[in-house]
mmCIF file of C-alpha atoms in Angstrom:
data_model
loop_
_atom_site.group_PDB
_atom_site.id
_atom_site.type_symbol
_atom_site.label_atom_id
_atom_site.label_comp_id
_atom_site.label_asym_id
_atom_site.label_seq_id
_atom_site.Cartn_x
_atom_site.Cartn_y
_atom_site.Cartn_z
ATOM 1 C CA MET A 1 57.616 169.169 -69.457
ATOM 2 C CA THR A 2 60.364 168.157 -67.085
ATOM 3 C CA GLY A 3 60.271 168.806 -63.348
ATOM 4 C CA THR A 4 62.452 168.203 -60.348
ATOM 5 C CA GLY A 5 61.486 167.097 -56.927
ATOM 6 C CA CYS A 6 62.542 165.204 -53.867
ATOM 7 C CA THR A 7 62.657 161.455 -54.091
ATOM 8 C CA ALA A 8 63.771 158.714 -51.772
ATOM 9 C CA ASP A 9 66.860 158.249 -53.960
ATOM 10 C CA SER A 10 68.010 161.831 -53.420
ATOM 11 C CA ALA A 11 67.868 161.382 -49.638
ATOM 12 C CA ASP A 12 69.954 158.230 -49.882
ATOM 13 C CA SER A 13 72.653 160.045 -51.853
ATOM 14 C CA ASP A 14 73.471 162.369 -48.936
ATOM 15 C CA ASP A 15 76.590 160.859 -47.366
ATOM 16 C CA SER A 16 76.280 163.067 -44.285
ATOM 17 C CA ALA A 17 72.932 161.619 -43.225
ATOM 18 C CA ASN A 18 73.080 159.089 -40.425
ATOM 19 C CA PRO A 19 69.705 157.408 -39.892
ATOM 20 C CA THR A 20 70.730 155.935 -36.525
ATOM 21 C CA GLU A 21 71.763 159.282 -35.055
ATOM 22 C CA LYS A 22 68.960 161.123 -33.280
ATOM 23 C CA PRO A 23 69.038 164.884 -32.845
ATOM 24 C CA HIS A 24 69.356 166.172 -29.299
ATOM 25 C CA PRO A 25 66.094 167.821 -28.313
ATOM 26 C CA LYS A 26 66.337 171.437 -27.274
ATOM 27 C CA PRO A 27 64.540 172.440 -24.084
ATOM 28 C CA ALA A 28 61.168 174.070 -24.653
ATOM 29 C CA LYS A 29 61.135 177.859 -24.413
ATOM 30 C CA ASN A 30 60.074 179.382 -21.096
ATOM 31 C CA THR A 31 61.312 176.398 -19.066
ATOM 32 C CA PRO A 32 64.057 176.515 -16.413
ATOM 33 C CA ALA A 33 66.271 174.275 -18.595
ATOM 34 C CA TYR A 34 65.876 176.632 -21.574
ATOM 35 C CA ASP A 35 66.599 179.679 -19.401
ATOM 36 C CA GLY A 36 69.645 177.945 -17.913
ATOM 37 C CA GLN A 37 70.987 177.086 -21.364
ATOM 38 C CA LYS A 38 70.387 180.625 -22.607
ATOM 39 C CA LEU A 39 72.019 182.184 -19.517
ATOM 40 C CA GLY A 40 74.920 179.725 -19.713
ATOM 41 C CA ASP A 41 75.492 180.742 -23.339
ATOM 42 C CA ARG A 42 75.609 184.412 -22.238
ATOM 43 C CA VAL A 43 78.187 183.629 -19.550
ATOM 44 C CA GLU A 44 80.341 181.619 -21.972
ATOM 45 C CA ARG A 45 80.259 184.440 -24.524
ATOM 46 C CA ALA A 46 81.142 187.007 -21.834
ATOM 47 C CA LEU A 47 84.124 184.930 -20.670
ATOM 48 C CA ALA A 48 85.143 183.785 -24.169
ATOM 49 C CA THR A 49 85.381 180.187 -22.935
ATOM 50 C CA ARG A 50 84.236 178.672 -26.193
ATOM 51 C CA ILE A 51 87.111 177.185 -28.130
ATOM 52 C CA ASP A 52 87.630 178.427 -31.667
ATOM 53 C CA ASP A 53 87.783 176.346 -34.865
ATOM 54 C CA THR A 54 91.370 175.304 -34.201
ATOM 55 C CA GLY A 55 90.238 173.480 -31.061
ATOM 56 C CA THR A 56 92.756 175.224 -28.842
ATOM 57 C CA ASP A 57 93.039 178.316 -26.698
ATOM 58 C CA PRO A 58 96.634 178.566 -25.449
ATOM 59 C CA ALA A 59 95.762 181.131 -22.746
ATOM 60 C CA LEU A 60 92.955 179.060 -21.161
ATOM 61 C CA VAL A 61 93.985 177.153 -18.037
ATOM 62 C CA GLU A 62 90.640 176.303 -16.453
ATOM 63 C CA SER A 63 87.003 177.287 -16.855
ATOM 64 C CA GLY A 64 83.591 176.138 -15.768
ATOM 65 C CA LEU A 65 79.900 176.919 -15.555
ATOM 66 C CA GLU A 66 77.529 176.340 -12.639
ATOM 67 C CA ARG A 67 74.065 177.317 -11.472
ATOM 68 C CA VAL A 68 74.149 180.328 -9.135
ATOM 69 C CA GLY A 69 72.600 178.180 -6.390
ATOM 70 C CA ASP A 70 75.407 175.623 -6.695
ATOM 71 C CA GLY A 71 78.156 178.238 -6.891
ATOM 72 C CA ILE A 72 81.760 177.954 -7.935
ATOM 73 C CA HIS A 73 84.082 175.984 -5.689
ATOM 74 C CA THR A 74 87.384 175.448 -7.472
ATOM 75 C CA ARG A 75 90.949 174.960 -6.290
ATOM 76 C CA PRO A 76 93.168 175.470 -9.339
ATOM 77 C CA LYS A 77 96.723 174.148 -9.056
ATOM 78 C CA LEU A 78 98.814 176.883 -10.647
ATOM 79 C CA PRO A 79 102.604 177.212 -10.639
ATOM 80 C CA ARG A 80 103.670 179.344 -7.682
ATOM 81 C CA GLY A 81 104.373 182.967 -8.575
ATOM 82 C CA ALA A 82 103.056 182.828 -12.168
ATOM 83 C CA PRO A 83 100.593 185.604 -13.169
ATOM 84 C CA TYR A 84 97.048 184.702 -14.212
ATOM 85 C CA LYS A 85 93.791 186.477 -14.953
ATOM 86 C CA LEU A 86 90.603 185.320 -13.229
ATOM 87 C CA SER A 87 87.344 186.295 -14.924
ATOM 88 C CA VAL A 88 83.955 185.573 -13.337
ATOM 89 C CA ALA A 89 80.595 186.364 -14.937
ATOM 90 C CA CYS A 90 77.029 185.778 -13.786
ATOM 91 C CA ALA A 91 73.899 185.977 -15.965
ATOM 92 C CA GLY A 92 70.429 185.982 -14.486
ATOM 93 C CA LYS A 93 68.939 187.905 -11.579
ATOM 94 C CA GLY A 94 70.564 189.369 -8.483
ATOM 95 C CA ARG A 95 74.171 189.305 -7.305
ATOM 96 C CA ILE A 96 76.792 186.848 -6.159
ATOM 97 C CA THR A 97 79.669 187.137 -3.729
ATOM 98 C CA LEU A 98 83.026 186.101 -5.172
ATOM 99 C CA THR A 99 85.639 185.048 -2.623
ATOM 100 C CA ILE A 100 89.245 184.550 -3.685
ATOM 101 C CA ARG A 101 91.434 183.036 -1.002
ATOM 102 C CA THR A 102 95.155 183.563 -1.529
ATOM 103 C CA ALA A 103 97.892 185.068 0.607
ATOM 104 C CA LYS A 104 95.786 188.253 0.350
ATOM 105 C CA PRO A 105 92.119 187.111 0.431
ATOM 106 C CA SER A 106 89.473 189.272 -1.256
ATOM 107 C CA ARG A 107 85.687 189.428 -1.586
ATOM 108 C CA HIS A 108 83.771 191.077 -4.388
ATOM 109 C CA THR A 109 80.113 191.531 -5.260
ATOM 110 C CA VAL A 110 79.331 190.648 -8.880
ATOM 111 C CA SER A 111 76.028 191.574 -10.544
ATOM 112 C CA CYS A 112 74.306 188.913 -12.638
ATOM 113 C CA ASP A 113 74.417 191.098 -15.758
ATOM 114 C CA ALA A 114 76.849 188.957 -17.817
ATOM 115 C CA VAL A 115 79.646 191.516 -17.419
ATOM 116 C CA PRO A 116 82.849 189.772 -16.303
ATOM 117 C CA ALA A 117 84.611 190.773 -13.108
ATOM 118 C CA VAL A 118 88.335 190.459 -13.809
ATOM 119 C CA GLN A 119 91.184 190.212 -11.347
ATOM 120 C CA ARG A 120 94.853 189.389 -11.688
ATOM 121 C CA ILE A 121 95.919 186.500 -9.443
ATOM 122 C CA THR A 122 99.250 184.859 -8.701
ATOM 123 C CA GLY A 123 99.637 181.126 -8.901
ATOM 124 C CA SER A 124 99.850 179.180 -5.669
ATOM 125 C CA ARG A 125 100.164 175.404 -5.723
ATOM 126 C CA ASN A 126 98.034 174.717 -2.644
ATOM 127 C CA ASN A 127 96.408 177.861 -1.304
ATOM 128 C CA LEU A 128 94.240 179.286 -4.101
ATOM 129 C CA GLU A 129 90.493 178.920 -3.559
ATOM 130 C CA ILE A 130 87.770 180.495 -5.714
ATOM 131 C CA ASP A 131 84.195 180.373 -4.410
ATOM 132 C CA THR A 132 80.903 182.094 -5.151
ATOM 133 C CA GLU A 133 77.650 182.297 -3.248
ATOM 134 C CA GLY A 134 74.392 183.736 -4.544
ATOM 135 C CA ALA A 135 72.744 186.555 -2.619
ATOM 136 C CA PRO A 136 69.194 185.828 -1.429
ATOM 137 C CA GLY A 137 66.910 185.584 -4.479
ATOM 138 C CA ALA A 138 69.780 185.375 -6.992
ATOM 139 C CA THR A 139 69.230 182.957 -9.877
ATOM 140 C CA GLY A 140 70.966 182.149 -13.129
ATOM 141 C CA MET A 141 74.325 180.813 -14.214
ATOM 142 C CA VAL A 142 77.839 181.705 -13.078
ATOM 143 C CA GLY A 143 81.067 180.871 -14.835
ATOM 144 C CA TRP A 144 84.797 181.364 -14.428
ATOM 145 C CA ARG A 145 87.902 181.384 -16.538
ATOM 146 C CA VAL A 146 91.529 181.272 -15.411
ATOM 147 C CA SER A 147 93.904 182.400 -18.175
ATOM 148 C CA LYS A 148 97.632 182.753 -18.506
ATOM 149 C CA VAL A 149 98.823 186.343 -18.647
ATOM 150 C CA ALA A 150 100.909 187.001 -21.756
ATOM 151 C CA ASP A 151 104.563 187.726 -21.033
#
């Protein structure tokens, strides 16, 4: 009777194994780090900021992810007059205030429900400011994406 099984030799034949490389531990469930990672993943999916298999996204200009308590504070340098799309999403609890300072400043309230708020913006070399601030009690992750608008 012949049988098969795992042996030390079969493990050594796997060229992809790297004994010196240690796996990155995942945060334990029900911890703030785990919740932050999970909420950050929701924001990234909502904004489509993950790069595909080709490693490129020609429309993406800038993106980022922050804790709601830290907020977004970015000053993108975009060619003057060029059209862009700004998308901001928050996942967690509560609401954030999104402030966009351009020639025509605007403020918006965004719920932390992982649904992106989208606004068309015009490039301005020095005067574009994008900021968020969490409302009292708001928690979670907030992200942004600035994309080129197709001609």
